Each structure stands twice: as structure tokens, then as C-alpha cells.
């Protein structure tokens, strides 16, 4: 497979477009002192990320547009949300969720 200059520039451009919005906020926040209310609001981001990731997997639409809830996801969500609220740490939240999901899959 050959790689043309246009394809290489497209790949580099896609990398930049993907990375800049993810890295720029971290650079800006380091240089600016945020008000306490904004810092408190940003503390809820791990919970928002958790919700976005889990809720999409917790529900599925089956044939005939029947909405189905996957109970094992809901069971794993309970300790994970508790860890997110209690610690406000994304790493601890994710680790708790992975362990909870693994244990539930082991037992169910």
C-alpha cells in the first residue's frame, strides 16, 4: 500500500483536529485561575462522563423498537456512582466501575 502526500496530510490534519480540542482546555486552565464556582462545577465532570458511557450501554432497542434495560449494567452502576460522588476522582470511579462489572459478570 502506498501513502500519497494528500493522504498523509489528511491523517495529520485529522490528528490535529482531534487533539486540539482535547488538549487546549488543559493548557488554558493551567494558565488561568478559575473561580471557585467553576472549579466546583468541573468537579461533576467524572459523574457526567460516567453517565454518558454507561447509560448508552445500559439500554438497547430490540426488534420492533422494544426498549430493553440490561440489569447487570444497572447493578454495576450503583457502586460506581457512589464512588464518583464520594471521591470526585475519575480514576477511582473508572476502577470501581470495572471491578463492579467484573464481579457482576463473574456471579451472573
mmCIF file of N, CA, C and O in Angstrom:
data_model
loop_
_atom_site.group_PDB
_atom_site.id
_atom_site.type_symbol
_atom_site.label_atom_id
_atom_site.label_comp_id
_atom_site.label_asym_id
_atom_site.label_seq_id
_atom_site.Cartn_x
_atom_site.Cartn_y
_atom_site.Cartn_z
ATOM 1 N N UNK A 1 0.847 -1.181 0.000
ATOM 2 C CA UNK A 1 0.000 0.000 0.000
ATOM 3 C C UNK A 1 0.883 1.231 0.000
ATOM 4 O O UNK A 1 1.801 1.350 0.800
ATOM 5 N N UNK A 2 0.596 2.152 -0.872
ATOM 6 C CA UNK A 2 1.369 3.391 -0.930
ATOM 7 C C UNK A 2 0.606 4.493 -0.203
ATOM 8 O O UNK A 2 -0.619 4.487 -0.117
ATOM 9 N N UNK A 3 1.380 5.413 0.308
ATOM 10 C CA UNK A 3 0.804 6.536 1.045
ATOM 11 C C UNK A 3 1.094 7.813 0.275
ATOM 12 O O UNK A 3 2.250 8.219 0.142
ATOM 13 N N UNK A 4 0.059 8.433 -0.237
ATOM 14 C CA UNK A 4 0.250 9.667 -1.001
ATOM 15 C C UNK A 4 0.404 10.849 -0.045
ATOM 16 O O UNK A 4 0.060 10.769 1.138
ATOM 17 N N UNK A 5 0.914 11.927 -0.565
ATOM 18 C CA UNK A 5 1.079 13.144 0.239
ATOM 19 C C UNK A 5 -0.268 13.666 0.718
ATOM 20 O O UNK A 5 -0.396 14.090 1.871
ATOM 21 N N UNK A 6 -1.259 13.598 -0.117
ATOM 22 C CA UNK A 6 -2.590 14.068 0.269
ATOM 23 C C UNK A 6 -3.147 13.234 1.420
ATOM 24 O O UNK A 6 -3.737 13.779 2.364
ATOM 25 N N UNK A 7 -2.948 11.927 1.361
ATOM 26 C CA UNK A 7 -3.440 11.056 2.425
ATOM 27 C C UNK A 7 -2.686 11.327 3.726
ATOM 28 O O UNK A 7 -3.290 11.368 4.802
ATOM 29 N N UNK A 8 -1.373 11.519 3.651
ATOM 30 C CA UNK A 8 -0.574 11.815 4.836
ATOM 31 C C UNK A 8 -1.013 13.133 5.466
ATOM 32 O O UNK A 8 -1.176 13.229 6.688
ATOM 33 N N UNK A 9 -1.239 14.157 4.659
ATOM 34 C CA UNK A 9 -1.703 15.449 5.178
ATOM 35 C C UNK A 9 -3.099 15.340 5.775
ATOM 36 O O UNK A 9 -3.401 15.986 6.787
ATOM 37 N N UNK A 10 -3.932 14.501 5.186
ATOM 38 C CA UNK A 10 -5.277 14.281 5.737
ATOM 39 C C UNK A 10 -5.193 13.622 7.111
ATOM 40 O O UNK A 10 -5.894 14.023 8.048
ATOM 41 N N UNK A 11 -4.333 12.626 7.251
ATOM 42 C CA UNK A 11 -4.159 11.951 8.535
ATOM 43 C C UNK A 11 -3.621 12.909 9.586
ATOM 44 O O UNK A 11 -4.114 12.956 10.723
ATOM 45 N N UNK A 12 -2.629 13.706 9.230
ATOM 46 C CA UNK A 12 -2.070 14.687 10.166
ATOM 47 C C UNK A 12 -3.124 15.719 10.547
ATOM 48 O O UNK A 12 -3.268 16.086 11.718
ATOM 49 N N UNK A 13 -3.898 16.179 9.577
ATOM 50 C CA UNK A 13 -4.964 17.133 9.861
ATOM 51 C C UNK A 13 -6.024 16.554 10.795
ATOM 52 O O UNK A 13 -6.481 17.223 11.731
ATOM 53 N N UNK A 14 -6.392 15.306 10.573
ATOM 54 C CA UNK A 14 -7.371 14.661 11.456
ATOM 55 C C UNK A 14 -6.822 14.523 12.871
ATOM 56 O O UNK A 14 -7.564 14.699 13.848
ATOM 57 N N UNK A 15 -5.547 14.210 13.001
ATOM 58 C CA UNK A 15 -4.924 14.128 14.330
ATOM 59 C C UNK A 15 -4.985 15.472 15.039
ATOM 60 O O UNK A 15 -5.324 15.549 16.225
ATOM 61 N N UNK A 16 -4.651 16.537 14.340
ATOM 62 C CA UNK A 16 -4.678 17.870 14.949
ATOM 63 C C UNK A 16 -6.092 18.272 15.347
ATOM 64 O O UNK A 16 -6.311 18.801 16.439
ATOM 65 N N UNK A 17 -7.056 18.011 14.474
ATOM 66 C CA UNK A 17 -8.443 18.374 14.771
ATOM 67 C C UNK A 17 -8.961 17.573 15.967
ATOM 68 O O UNK A 17 -9.759 18.071 16.761
ATOM 69 N N UNK A 18 -8.493 16.360 16.132
ATOM 70 C CA UNK A 18 -8.915 15.540 17.259
ATOM 71 C C UNK A 18 -8.206 15.947 18.545
ATOM 72 O O UNK A 18 -8.818 16.022 19.612
ATOM 73 N N UNK A 19 -6.920 16.226 18.479
ATOM 74 C CA UNK A 19 -6.137 16.508 19.676
ATOM 75 C C UNK A 19 -6.331 17.926 20.219
ATOM 76 O O UNK A 19 -6.362 18.119 21.437
ATOM 77 N N UNK A 20 -6.425 18.902 19.365
ATOM 78 C CA UNK A 20 -6.511 20.289 19.841
ATOM 79 C C UNK A 20 -7.676 20.557 20.787
ATOM 80 O O UNK A 20 -7.478 21.135 21.856
ATOM 81 N N UNK A 21 -8.888 20.141 20.470
ATOM 82 C CA UNK A 21 -9.979 20.405 21.422
ATOM 83 C C UNK A 21 -9.831 19.642 22.734
ATOM 84 O O UNK A 21 -10.403 20.010 23.750
ATOM 85 N N UNK A 22 -9.061 18.566 22.733
ATOM 86 C CA UNK A 22 -8.886 17.789 23.954
ATOM 87 C C UNK A 22 -7.732 18.293 24.798
ATOM 88 O O UNK A 22 -7.727 18.111 26.015
ATOM 89 N N UNK A 23 -6.739 18.890 24.181
ATOM 90 C CA UNK A 23 -5.563 19.349 24.910
ATOM 91 C C UNK A 23 -5.650 20.828 25.266
ATOM 92 O O UNK A 23 -5.227 21.245 26.343
ATOM 93 N N UNK A 24 -6.212 21.634 24.396
ATOM 94 C CA UNK A 24 -6.275 23.086 24.614
ATOM 95 C C UNK A 24 -6.925 23.473 25.943
ATOM 96 O O UNK A 24 -6.408 24.355 26.640
ATOM 97 N N UNK A 25 -8.034 22.852 26.368
ATOM 98 C CA UNK A 25 -8.616 23.247 27.657
ATOM 99 C C UNK A 25 -7.671 23.028 28.834
ATOM 100 O O UNK A 25 -7.632 23.832 29.757
ATOM 101 N N UNK A 26 -6.889 21.964 28.810
ATOM 102 C CA UNK A 26 -5.947 21.718 29.896
ATOM 103 C C UNK A 26 -4.858 22.789 29.937
ATOM 104 O O UNK A 26 -4.459 23.239 31.008
ATOM 105 N N UNK A 27 -4.392 23.201 28.780
ATOM 106 C CA UNK A 27 -3.367 24.243 28.720
ATOM 107 C C UNK A 27 -3.935 25.570 29.207
ATOM 108 O O UNK A 27 -3.298 26.293 29.977
ATOM 109 N N UNK A 28 -5.145 25.903 28.791
ATOM 110 C CA UNK A 28 -5.772 27.159 29.200
ATOM 111 C C UNK A 28 -6.064 27.192 30.698
ATOM 112 O O UNK A 28 -5.878 28.218 31.353
ATOM 113 N N UNK A 29 -6.512 26.092 31.256
ATOM 114 C CA UNK A 29 -6.868 26.047 32.674
ATOM 115 C C UNK A 29 -5.631 26.185 33.558
ATOM 116 O O UNK A 29 -5.694 26.767 34.639
ATOM 117 N N UNK A 30 -4.484 25.691 33.094
ATOM 118 C CA UNK A 30 -3.251 25.820 33.875
ATOM 119 C C UNK A 30 -2.795 27.271 33.984
ATOM 120 O O UNK A 30 -2.187 27.665 34.970
ATOM 121 N N UNK A 31 -3.081 28.071 32.987
ATOM 122 C CA UNK A 31 -2.611 29.458 32.964
ATOM 123 C C UNK A 31 -3.606 30.447 33.556
ATOM 124 O O UNK A 31 -3.271 31.579 33.817
ATOM 125 N N UNK A 32 -4.838 30.025 33.774
ATOM 126 C CA UNK A 32 -5.890 30.915 34.259
ATOM 127 C C UNK A 32 -6.387 30.405 35.611
ATOM 128 O O UNK A 32 -6.587 29.212 35.803
ATOM 129 N N UNK A 33 -6.591 31.313 36.531
ATOM 130 C CA UNK A 33 -7.169 30.959 37.835
ATOM 131 C C UNK A 33 -8.689 31.004 37.701
ATOM 132 O O UNK A 33 -9.273 32.041 37.401
ATOM 133 N N UNK A 34 -9.307 29.868 37.902
ATOM 134 C CA UNK A 34 -10.752 29.773 37.748
ATOM 135 C C UNK A 34 -11.453 30.132 39.054
ATOM 136 O O UNK A 34 -10.938 29.846 40.140
ATOM 137 N N UNK A 35 -12.633 30.717 38.969
ATOM 138 C CA UNK A 35 -13.417 30.981 40.178
ATOM 139 C C UNK A 35 -13.803 29.672 40.873
ATOM 140 O O UNK A 35 -13.894 28.623 40.241
ATOM 141 N N UNK A 36 -14.034 29.746 42.159
ATOM 142 C CA UNK A 36 -14.362 28.561 42.945
ATOM 143 C C UNK A 36 -15.631 27.879 42.439
ATOM 144 O O UNK A 36 -15.729 26.661 42.428
ATOM 145 N N UNK A 37 -16.608 28.671 41.993
ATOM 146 C CA UNK A 37 -17.853 28.072 41.491
ATOM 147 C C UNK A 37 -17.602 27.239 40.233
ATOM 148 O O UNK A 37 -18.214 26.185 40.058
ATOM 149 N N UNK A 38 -16.696 27.681 39.380
ATOM 150 C CA UNK A 38 -16.366 26.925 38.167
ATOM 151 C C UNK A 38 -15.620 25.652 38.538
ATOM 152 O O UNK A 38 -15.882 24.583 37.985
ATOM 153 N N UNK A 39 -14.702 25.750 39.502
ATOM 154 C CA UNK A 39 -13.976 24.557 39.947
ATOM 155 C C UNK A 39 -14.936 23.529 40.540
ATOM 156 O O UNK A 39 -14.802 22.330 40.297
ATOM 157 N N UNK A 40 -15.918 23.999 41.293
ATOM 158 C CA UNK A 40 -16.909 23.085 41.868
ATOM 159 C C UNK A 40 -17.722 22.424 40.759
ATOM 160 O O UNK A 40 -17.970 21.215 40.793
ATOM 161 N N UNK A 41 -18.116 23.208 39.766
ATOM 162 C CA UNK A 41 -18.882 22.670 38.652
ATOM 163 C C UNK A 41 -18.057 21.638 37.878
ATOM 164 O O UNK A 41 -18.581 20.596 37.483
ATOM 165 N N UNK A 42 -16.780 21.893 37.660
ATOM 166 C CA UNK A 42 -15.919 20.954 36.950
ATOM 167 C C UNK A 42 -15.728 19.655 37.733
ATOM 168 O O UNK A 42 -15.389 18.625 37.152
ATOM 169 N N UNK A 43 -15.940 19.707 39.047
ATOM 170 C CA UNK A 43 -15.834 18.501 39.857
ATOM 171 C C UNK A 43 -16.888 17.462 39.515
ATOM 172 O O UNK A 43 -16.734 16.285 39.846
ATOM 173 N N UNK A 44 -17.955 17.863 38.844
ATOM 174 C CA UNK A 44 -19.014 16.929 38.461
ATOM 175 C C UNK A 44 -18.747 16.238 37.127
ATOM 176 O O UNK A 44 -19.509 15.364 36.731
ATOM 177 N N UNK A 45 -17.694 16.589 36.452
ATOM 178 C CA UNK A 45 -17.419 16.010 35.139
ATOM 179 C C UNK A 45 -17.246 14.498 35.193
ATOM 180 O O UNK A 45 -17.767 13.800 34.329
ATOM 181 N N UNK A 46 -16.538 13.920 36.198
ATOM 182 C CA UNK A 46 -16.466 12.450 36.217
ATOM 183 C C UNK A 46 -17.839 11.787 36.247
ATOM 184 O O UNK A 46 -18.044 10.771 35.592
ATOM 185 N N UNK A 47 -18.786 12.366 36.952
ATOM 186 C CA UNK A 47 -20.127 11.794 37.000
ATOM 187 C C UNK A 47 -20.797 11.904 35.634
ATOM 188 O O UNK A 47 -21.464 10.970 35.184
ATOM 189 N N UNK A 48 -20.588 13.021 34.951
ATOM 190 C CA UNK A 48 -21.184 13.200 33.625
ATOM 191 C C UNK A 48 -20.595 12.213 32.617
ATOM 192 O O UNK A 48 -21.317 11.633 31.808
ATOM 193 N N UNK A 49 -19.279 12.025 32.676
ATOM 194 C CA UNK A 49 -18.635 11.080 31.769
ATOM 195 C C UNK A 49 -19.130 9.667 32.049
ATOM 196 O O UNK A 49 -19.435 8.913 31.126
ATOM 197 N N UNK A 50 -19.203 9.325 33.313
ATOM 198 C CA UNK A 50 -19.690 8.002 33.700
ATOM 199 C C UNK A 50 -21.103 7.783 33.165
ATOM 200 O O UNK A 50 -21.401 6.742 32.579
ATOM 201 N N UNK A 51 -21.958 8.749 33.346
ATOM 202 C CA UNK A 51 -23.339 8.627 32.889
ATOM 203 C C UNK A 51 -23.402 8.453 31.376
ATOM 204 O O UNK A 51 -24.126 7.585 30.879
ATOM 205 N N UNK A 52 -22.636 9.240 30.658
ATOM 206 C CA UNK A 52 -22.649 9.145 29.197
ATOM 207 C C UNK A 52 -22.172 7.781 28.719
ATOM 208 O O UNK A 52 -22.729 7.208 27.783
ATOM 209 N N UNK A 53 -21.153 7.236 29.380
ATOM 210 C CA UNK A 53 -20.609 5.950 28.955
ATOM 211 C C UNK A 53 -21.519 4.783 29.322
ATOM 212 O O UNK A 53 -21.695 3.852 28.548
ATOM 213 N N UNK A 54 -22.082 4.827 30.508
ATOM 214 C CA UNK A 54 -22.834 3.677 31.000
ATOM 215 C C UNK A 54 -24.256 3.651 30.467
ATOM 216 O O UNK A 54 -24.754 2.592 30.082
ATOM 217 N N UNK A 55 -24.919 4.785 30.428
ATOM 218 C CA UNK A 55 -26.326 4.805 30.036
ATOM 219 C C UNK A 55 -26.511 4.310 28.603
ATOM 220 O O UNK A 55 -27.469 3.602 28.314
ATOM 221 N N UNK A 56 -25.567 4.610 27.732
ATOM 222 C CA UNK A 56 -25.719 4.148 26.356
ATOM 223 C C UNK A 56 -25.605 2.630 26.255
ATOM 224 O O UNK A 56 -26.196 2.022 25.367
ATOM 225 N N UNK A 57 -24.876 1.995 27.168
ATOM 226 C CA UNK A 57 -24.779 0.546 27.149
ATOM 227 C C UNK A 57 -25.854 -0.138 27.968
ATOM 228 O O UNK A 57 -26.090 -1.335 27.817
ATOM 229 N N UNK A 58 -26.482 0.601 28.852
ATOM 230 C CA UNK A 58 -27.480 0.029 29.750
ATOM 231 C C UNK A 58 -28.801 -0.242 29.030
ATOM 232 O O UNK A 58 -29.543 -1.130 29.408
ATOM 233 N N UNK A 59 -29.086 0.510 28.011
ATOM 234 C CA UNK A 59 -30.336 0.367 27.274
ATOM 235 C C UNK A 59 -30.041 -0.127 25.865
ATOM 236 O O UNK A 59 -29.037 0.213 25.272
ATOM 237 N N UNK A 60 -30.935 -0.906 25.319
ATOM 238 C CA UNK A 60 -30.826 -1.296 23.920
ATOM 239 C C UNK A 60 -32.225 -1.357 23.320
ATOM 240 O O UNK A 60 -33.208 -1.557 24.024
ATOM 241 N N UNK A 61 -32.268 -1.169 22.021
ATOM 242 C CA UNK A 61 -33.536 -1.233 21.300
ATOM 243 C C UNK A 61 -33.508 -2.513 20.486
ATOM 244 O O UNK A 61 -32.623 -2.724 19.668
ATOM 245 N N UNK A 62 -34.479 -3.369 20.750
ATOM 246 C CA UNK A 62 -34.563 -4.635 20.039
ATOM 247 C C UNK A 62 -35.568 -4.538 18.910
ATOM 248 O O UNK A 62 -36.184 -3.486 18.701
ATOM 249 N N UNK A 63 -35.746 -5.628 18.232
ATOM 250 C CA UNK A 63 -36.648 -5.650 17.082
ATOM 251 C C UNK A 63 -38.037 -5.167 17.476
ATOM 252 O O UNK A 63 -38.559 -5.518 18.524
ATOM 253 N N UNK A 64 -38.600 -4.335 16.669
ATOM 254 C CA UNK A 64 -39.907 -3.776 16.949
ATOM 255 C C UNK A 64 -39.827 -2.554 17.851
ATOM 256 O O UNK A 64 -40.803 -2.158 18.455
ATOM 257 N N UNK A 65 -38.650 -1.973 17.962
ATOM 258 C CA UNK A 65 -38.402 -0.777 18.778
ATOM 259 C C UNK A 65 -38.764 -0.994 20.242
ATOM 260 O O UNK A 65 -39.319 -0.124 20.906
ATOM 261 N N UNK A 66 -38.470 -2.178 20.733
ATOM 262 C CA UNK A 66 -38.714 -2.502 22.136
ATOM 263 C C UNK A 66 -37.470 -2.095 22.945
ATOM 264 O O UNK A 66 -36.368 -2.566 22.677
ATOM 265 N N UNK A 67 -37.651 -1.226 23.928
ATOM 266 C CA UNK A 67 -36.553 -0.750 24.764
ATOM 267 C C UNK A 67 -36.286 -1.754 25.877
ATOM 268 O O UNK A 67 -37.198 -2.150 26.603
ATOM 269 N N UNK A 68 -35.030 -2.186 26.005
ATOM 270 C CA UNK A 68 -34.661 -3.197 26.989
ATOM 271 C C UNK A 68 -33.589 -2.644 27.917
ATOM 272 O O UNK A 68 -32.617 -2.032 27.467
ATOM 273 N N UNK A 69 -33.780 -2.864 29.209
ATOM 274 C CA UNK A 69 -32.804 -2.458 30.226
ATOM 275 C C UNK A 69 -31.953 -3.663 30.589
ATOM 276 O O UNK A 69 -32.477 -4.735 30.871
ATOM 277 N N UNK A 70 -30.636 -3.483 30.582
ATOM 278 C CA UNK A 70 -29.718 -4.546 30.976
ATOM 279 C C UNK A 70 -29.412 -4.378 32.458
ATOM 280 O O UNK A 70 -28.700 -3.459 32.867
ATOM 281 N N UNK A 71 -29.962 -5.251 33.285
ATOM 282 C CA UNK A 71 -29.890 -5.107 34.737
ATOM 283 C C UNK A 71 -28.480 -5.215 35.283
ATOM 284 O O UNK A 71 -28.150 -4.582 36.284
ATOM 285 N N UNK A 72 -27.609 -6.002 34.651
ATOM 286 C CA UNK A 72 -26.246 -6.122 35.166
ATOM 287 C C UNK A 72 -25.491 -4.801 35.057
ATOM 288 O O UNK A 72 -24.661 -4.493 35.893
ATOM 289 N N UNK A 73 -25.797 -4.008 34.038
ATOM 290 C CA UNK A 73 -25.192 -2.674 33.948
ATOM 291 C C UNK A 73 -25.693 -1.769 35.073
ATOM 292 O O UNK A 73 -24.936 -0.989 35.646
ATOM 293 N N UNK A 74 -26.977 -1.880 35.359
ATOM 294 C CA UNK A 74 -27.550 -1.067 36.435
ATOM 295 C C UNK A 74 -26.938 -1.440 37.777
ATOM 296 O O UNK A 74 -26.632 -0.573 38.592
ATOM 297 N N UNK A 75 -26.724 -2.741 38.005
ATOM 298 C CA UNK A 75 -26.095 -3.177 39.258
ATOM 299 C C UNK A 75 -24.653 -2.664 39.373
ATOM 300 O O UNK A 75 -24.206 -2.299 40.453
ATOM 301 N N UNK A 76 -23.931 -2.639 38.278
ATOM 302 C CA UNK A 76 -22.562 -2.125 38.296
ATOM 303 C C UNK A 76 -22.546 -0.606 38.447
ATOM 304 O O UNK A 76 -21.596 -0.032 38.990
ATOM 305 N N UNK A 77 -23.606 0.039 37.976
ATOM 306 C CA UNK A 77 -23.673 1.493 38.042
ATOM 307 C C UNK A 77 -23.792 2.007 39.477
ATOM 308 O O UNK A 77 -23.230 3.052 39.810
ATOM 309 N N UNK A 78 -24.475 1.280 40.340
ATOM 310 C CA UNK A 78 -24.723 1.754 41.703
ATOM 311 C C UNK A 78 -23.434 2.003 42.495
ATOM 312 O O UNK A 78 -23.235 3.120 43.006
ATOM 313 N N UNK A 79 -22.504 1.039 42.619
ATOM 314 C CA UNK A 79 -21.274 1.348 43.346
ATOM 315 C C UNK A 79 -20.388 2.348 42.613
ATOM 316 O O UNK A 79 -19.642 3.113 43.241
ATOM 317 N N UNK A 80 -20.487 2.371 41.300
ATOM 318 C CA UNK A 80 -19.669 3.296 40.528
ATOM 319 C C UNK A 80 -20.108 4.740 40.760
ATOM 320 O O UNK A 80 -19.275 5.633 40.943
ATOM 321 N N UNK A 81 -21.404 4.969 40.761
ATOM 322 C CA UNK A 81 -21.911 6.324 41.035
ATOM 323 C C UNK A 81 -21.570 6.738 42.465
ATOM 324 O O UNK A 81 -21.193 7.885 42.713
ATOM 325 N N UNK A 82 -21.675 5.793 43.396
ATOM 326 C CA UNK A 82 -21.312 6.101 44.787
ATOM 327 C C UNK A 82 -19.841 6.513 44.878
ATOM 328 O O UNK A 82 -19.510 7.484 45.559
ATOM 329 N N UNK A 83 -18.969 5.800 44.170
ATOM 330 C CA UNK A 83 -17.544 6.157 44.172
ATOM 331 C C UNK A 83 -17.318 7.507 43.515
ATOM 332 O O UNK A 83 -16.484 8.300 43.974
ATOM 333 N N UNK A 84 -18.047 7.806 42.458
ATOM 334 C CA UNK A 84 -17.890 9.091 41.766
ATOM 335 C C UNK A 84 -18.314 10.253 42.661
ATOM 336 O O UNK A 84 -17.635 11.276 42.727
ATOM 337 N N UNK A 85 -19.422 10.081 43.362
ATOM 338 C CA UNK A 85 -19.907 11.153 44.234
ATOM 339 C C UNK A 85 -18.994 11.316 45.447
ATOM 340 O O UNK A 85 -18.681 12.437 45.854
ATOM 341 N N UNK A 86 -18.555 10.205 45.994
ATOM 342 C CA UNK A 86 -17.762 10.246 47.222
ATOM 343 C C UNK A 86 -16.349 10.763 46.982
ATOM 344 O O UNK A 86 -15.834 11.589 47.739
ATOM 345 N N UNK A 87 -15.687 10.315 45.894
ATOM 346 C CA UNK A 87 -14.283 10.667 45.679
ATOM 347 C C UNK A 87 -14.073 11.810 44.701
ATOM 348 O O UNK A 87 -13.035 12.473 44.749
ATOM 349 N N UNK A 88 -14.992 12.014 43.761
ATOM 350 C CA UNK A 88 -14.838 13.008 42.692
ATOM 351 C C UNK A 88 -13.550 12.769 41.894
ATOM 352 O O UNK A 88 -12.946 13.684 41.355
ATOM 353 N N UNK A 89 -13.130 11.523 41.822
ATOM 354 C CA UNK A 89 -11.927 11.141 41.091
ATOM 355 C C UNK A 89 -12.311 10.269 39.916
ATOM 356 O O UNK A 89 -12.940 9.220 40.096
ATOM 357 N N UNK A 90 -11.903 10.679 38.729
ATOM 358 C CA UNK A 90 -12.231 9.914 37.533
ATOM 359 C C UNK A 90 -11.558 8.545 37.567
ATOM 360 O O UNK A 90 -12.176 7.537 37.224
ATOM 361 N N UNK A 91 -10.315 8.489 38.022
ATOM 362 C CA UNK A 91 -9.586 7.216 38.056
ATOM 363 C C UNK A 91 -10.260 6.227 39.011
ATOM 364 O O UNK A 91 -10.480 5.056 38.656
ATOM 365 N N UNK A 92 -10.594 6.664 40.202
ATOM 366 C CA UNK A 92 -11.232 5.781 41.180
ATOM 367 C C UNK A 92 -12.617 5.369 40.691
ATOM 368 O O UNK A 92 -13.036 4.223 40.863
ATOM 369 N N UNK A 93 -13.318 6.275 40.057
ATOM 370 C CA UNK A 93 -14.636 5.964 39.513
ATOM 371 C C UNK A 93 -14.549 4.871 38.454
ATOM 372 O O UNK A 93 -15.319 3.909 38.468
ATOM 373 N N UNK A 94 -13.602 5.011 37.543
ATOM 374 C CA UNK A 94 -13.445 4.022 36.476
ATOM 375 C C UNK A 94 -13.023 2.669 37.048
ATOM 376 O O UNK A 94 -13.563 1.623 36.674
ATOM 377 N N UNK A 95 -12.064 2.682 37.970
ATOM 378 C CA UNK A 95 -11.600 1.429 38.577
ATOM 379 C C UNK A 95 -12.742 0.740 39.318
ATOM 380 O O UNK A 95 -12.929 -0.479 39.202
ATOM 381 N N UNK A 96 -13.525 1.514 40.060
ATOM 382 C CA UNK A 96 -14.669 0.943 40.768
ATOM 383 C C UNK A 96 -15.670 0.333 39.789
ATOM 384 O O UNK A 96 -16.189 -0.764 40.012
ATOM 385 N N UNK A 97 -15.930 1.028 38.707
ATOM 386 C CA UNK A 97 -16.862 0.515 37.705
ATOM 387 C C UNK A 97 -16.377 -0.761 37.051
ATOM 388 O O UNK A 97 -17.156 -1.698 36.833
ATOM 389 N N UNK A 98 -15.102 -0.824 36.736
ATOM 390 C CA UNK A 98 -14.544 -2.019 36.104
ATOM 391 C C UNK A 98 -14.610 -3.207 37.065
ATOM 392 O O UNK A 98 -15.006 -4.316 36.679
ATOM 393 N N UNK A 99 -14.240 -2.975 38.319
ATOM 394 C CA UNK A 99 -14.290 -4.055 39.303
ATOM 395 C C UNK A 99 -15.734 -4.511 39.535
ATOM 396 O O UNK A 99 -16.018 -5.714 39.592
ATOM 397 N N UNK A 100 -16.654 -3.558 39.657
ATOM 398 C CA UNK A 100 -18.066 -3.908 39.867
ATOM 399 C C UNK A 100 -18.603 -4.714 38.680
ATOM 400 O O UNK A 100 -19.288 -5.733 38.881
ATOM 401 N N UNK A 101 -18.305 -4.284 37.474
ATOM 402 C CA UNK A 101 -18.780 -5.001 36.293
ATOM 403 C C UNK A 101 -18.180 -6.399 36.224
ATOM 404 O O UNK A 101 -18.872 -7.363 35.891
ATOM 405 N N UNK A 102 -16.892 -6.525 36.561
ATOM 406 C CA UNK A 102 -16.240 -7.828 36.517
ATOM 407 C C UNK A 102 -16.860 -8.779 37.541
ATOM 408 O O UNK A 102 -17.121 -9.947 37.240
ATOM 409 N N UNK A 103 -17.100 -8.282 38.760
ATOM 410 C CA UNK A 103 -17.690 -9.130 39.785
ATOM 411 C C UNK A 103 -19.111 -9.553 39.426
ATOM 412 O O UNK A 103 -19.499 -10.707 39.635
ATOM 413 N N UNK A 104 -19.869 -8.636 38.871
ATOM 414 C CA UNK A 104 -21.252 -8.961 38.491
ATOM 415 C C UNK A 104 -21.271 -9.983 37.368
ATOM 416 O O UNK A 104 -22.041 -10.927 37.373
ATOM 417 N N UNK A 105 -20.370 -9.833 36.389
ATOM 418 C CA UNK A 105 -20.300 -10.819 35.314
ATOM 419 C C UNK A 105 -19.826 -12.174 35.813
ATOM 420 O O UNK A 105 -20.212 -13.209 35.285
ATOM 421 N N UNK A 106 -18.973 -12.152 36.822
ATOM 422 C CA UNK A 106 -18.489 -13.406 37.396
ATOM 423 C C UNK A 106 -19.625 -14.147 38.102
ATOM 424 O O UNK A 106 -19.716 -15.374 38.012
ATOM 425 N N UNK A 107 -20.474 -13.427 38.794
ATOM 426 C CA UNK A 107 -21.540 -14.039 39.578
ATOM 427 C C UNK A 107 -22.817 -14.288 38.797
ATOM 428 O O UNK A 107 -23.639 -15.099 39.203
ATOM 429 N N UNK A 108 -23.053 -13.552 37.728
ATOM 430 C CA UNK A 108 -24.308 -13.724 36.975
ATOM 431 C C UNK A 108 -24.106 -14.576 35.752
ATOM 432 O O UNK A 108 -23.464 -14.551 34.916
#
